[in-house]
Amino acid sequence: MTIPRLTDAERDAALGALSGWTLRADGLAISRDFRFADFSEAFAFMTRVALLAEQADHHPEWSNVYNGVSITLTTHDAGGLSHRDAAMAEAIDRLL
Ligand SMILES: C[C@H](O)[C@H](O)[C@H]1CNC2=NC(N)=NC(=O)C2=N1
């Protein structure tokens, strides 16, 4: 399935509406690092993100070390950022 990439203006608007997310140097992904009290809280968050991802059929690139979770969002089907990344970032932030 082909999904359109955000234009530079759309990307800047999307980033402006998010807090804590940064654009990767190549402009093709956004990332945010999360920190929790302990592993249990971090993994509970990951579980909730996983359920969101399945619902949206849009999946994060992520890693976890103890109480930290790093998430990168990009749209493989678009070869860069799409509205799906912005929507997923907003949905993830609403879990906090
Ligand atoms: C077939 C299925 O809809 C696609 O492969 C979905 C699944 N999850 C996805 N997740 C992400 N991050 N990008 C995609 O392009 C993507 N595509």
CSV table of N, CA, C and O in Angstrom, one decimal, residues 63-95:
chain,number,residue,atom,x,y,z
A,63,SER,N,13.4,0.2,21.5
A,63,SER,CA,14.2,-0.6,22.3
A,63,SER,C,13.9,-0.3,23.8
A,63,SER,O,13.4,0.8,24.1
A,64,ASN,N,14.3,-1.2,24.6
A,64,ASN,CA,14.1,-1.0,26.0
A,64,ASN,C,15.3,-1.4,26.8
A,64,ASN,O,15.9,-2.5,26.5
A,65,VAL,N,15.7,-0.6,27.7
A,65,VAL,CA,16.8,-1.0,28.7
A,65,VAL,C,16.3,-0.6,30.0
A,65,VAL,O,16.1,0.6,30.4
A,66,TYR,N,16.0,-1.6,30.9
A,66,TYR,CA,15.5,-1.5,32.2
A,66,TYR,C,14.3,-0.5,32.2
A,66,TYR,O,13.2,-0.9,31.8
A,67,ASN,N,14.4,0.7,32.7
A,67,ASN,CA,13.3,1.6,32.9
A,67,ASN,C,13.1,2.6,31.7
A,67,ASN,O,12.3,3.5,31.8
A,68,GLY,N,13.9,2.4,30.7
A,68,GLY,CA,13.9,3.3,29.5
A,68,GLY,C,13.3,2.6,28.3
A,68,GLY,O,13.5,1.5,28.1
A,69,VAL,N,12.5,3.4,27.5
A,69,VAL,CA,12.0,2.9,26.3
A,69,VAL,C,12.3,4.0,25.2
A,69,VAL,O,11.9,5.2,25.4
A,70,SER,N,12.9,3.6,24.1
A,70,SER,CA,13.1,4.5,23.0
A,70,SER,C,12.3,4.1,21.8
A,70,SER,O,12.3,2.9,21.4
A,71,ILE,N,11.5,5.1,21.3
A,71,ILE,CA,10.6,4.8,20.2
A,71,ILE,C,11.0,5.6,19.0
A,71,ILE,O,11.2,6.8,19.1
A,72,THR,N,11.1,5.0,17.8
A,72,THR,CA,11.2,5.7,16.6
A,72,THR,C,10.0,5.3,15.7
A,72,THR,O,9.6,4.1,15.6
A,73,LEU,N,9.4,6.3,15.1
A,73,LEU,CA,8.3,6.1,14.2
A,73,LEU,C,8.6,6.6,12.8
A,73,LEU,O,9.1,7.7,12.6
A,74,THR,N,8.4,5.7,11.9
A,74,THR,CA,8.5,6.0,10.4
A,74,THR,C,7.5,5.1,9.7
A,74,THR,O,7.0,4.2,10.3
A,75,THR,N,7.2,5.5,8.5
A,75,THR,CA,6.3,4.7,7.7
A,75,THR,C,7.0,4.0,6.6
A,75,THR,O,7.5,4.6,5.6
A,76,HIS,N,7.2,2.7,6.7
A,76,HIS,CA,8.0,2.0,5.8
A,76,HIS,C,7.3,2.0,4.4
A,76,HIS,O,8.0,2.2,3.4
A,77,ASP,N,6.0,2.0,4.4
A,77,ASP,CA,5.3,2.0,3.1
A,77,ASP,C,5.4,3.3,2.4
A,77,ASP,O,5.0,3.4,1.2
A,78,ALA,N,5.9,4.4,3.1
A,78,ALA,CA,6.0,5.7,2.5
A,78,ALA,C,7.5,6.1,2.3
A,78,ALA,O,7.8,7.1,1.7
A,79,GLY,N,8.4,5.3,2.9
A,79,GLY,CA,9.8,5.6,2.9
A,79,GLY,C,10.1,6.9,3.6
A,79,GLY,O,11.0,7.6,3.3
A,80,GLY,N,9.4,7.1,4.7
A,80,GLY,CA,9.6,8.3,5.5
A,80,GLY,C,8.4,8.6,6.4
A,80,GLY,O,7.6,7.7,6.7
A,81,LEU,N,8.2,9.9,6.8
A,81,LEU,CA,7.2,10.2,7.7
A,81,LEU,C,5.8,10.4,7.0
A,81,LEU,O,5.8,11.0,5.9
A,82,SER,N,4.8,9.9,7.6
A,82,SER,CA,3.4,10.1,7.1
A,82,SER,C,2.5,10.5,8.2
A,82,SER,O,3.0,10.5,9.4
A,83,HIS,N,1.3,10.8,7.9
A,83,HIS,CA,0.3,11.2,9.0
A,83,HIS,C,0.2,10.1,10.0
A,83,HIS,O,-0.2,10.3,11.1
A,84,ARG,N,0.5,8.8,9.6
A,84,ARG,CA,0.3,7.7,10.6
A,84,ARG,C,1.3,7.8,11.7
A,84,ARG,O,1.0,7.4,12.8
A,85,ASP,N,2.5,8.4,11.4
A,85,ASP,CA,3.5,8.6,12.5
A,85,ASP,C,3.1,9.6,13.5
A,85,ASP,O,3.2,9.5,14.7
A,86,ALA,N,2.5,10.7,12.9
A,86,ALA,CA,2.1,11.8,13.8
A,86,ALA,C,0.9,11.3,14.7
A,86,ALA,O,0.9,11.6,15.9
A,87,ALA,N,0.0,10.6,14.1
A,87,ALA,CA,-1.2,10.0,14.8
A,87,ALA,C,-0.7,9.1,15.9
A,87,ALA,O,-1.2,9.1,17.0
A,88,MET,N,0.3,8.2,15.6
A,88,MET,CA,0.8,7.3,16.6
A,88,MET,C,1.5,8.0,17.7
A,88,MET,O,1.3,7.6,18.9
A,89,ALA,N,2.3,9.0,17.4
A,89,ALA,CA,3.0,9.7,18.4
A,89,ALA,C,2.0,10.4,19.4
A,89,ALA,O,2.1,10.3,20.6
A,90,GLU,N,0.9,11.0,18.8
A,90,GLU,CA,-0.1,11.6,19.7
A,90,GLU,C,-0.8,10.5,20.5
A,90,GLU,O,-1.1,10.8,21.7
A,91,ALA,N,-1.1,9.4,20.0
A,91,ALA,CA,-1.8,8.3,20.7
A,91,ALA,C,-0.9,7.8,21.8
A,91,ALA,O,-1.3,7.5,22.9
A,92,ILE,N,0.4,7.7,21.5
A,92,ILE,CA,1.4,7.2,22.6
A,92,ILE,C,1.4,8.2,23.7
A,92,ILE,O,1.4,7.9,24.9
A,93,ASP,N,1.5,9.5,23.3
A,93,ASP,CA,1.6,10.6,24.4
A,93,ASP,C,0.3,10.6,25.3
A,93,ASP,O,0.4,10.9,26.4
A,94,ARG,N,-0.8,10.2,24.7
A,94,ARG,CA,-2.0,10.2,25.5
A,94,ARG,C,-2.0,9.1,26.5
A,94,ARG,O,-2.8,9.1,27.5
A,95,LEU,N,-1.1,8.1,26.4
A,95,LEU,CA,-1.0,7.0,27.3
A,95,LEU,C,-0.3,7.5,28.6
A,95,LEU,O,-0.4,6.8,29.6
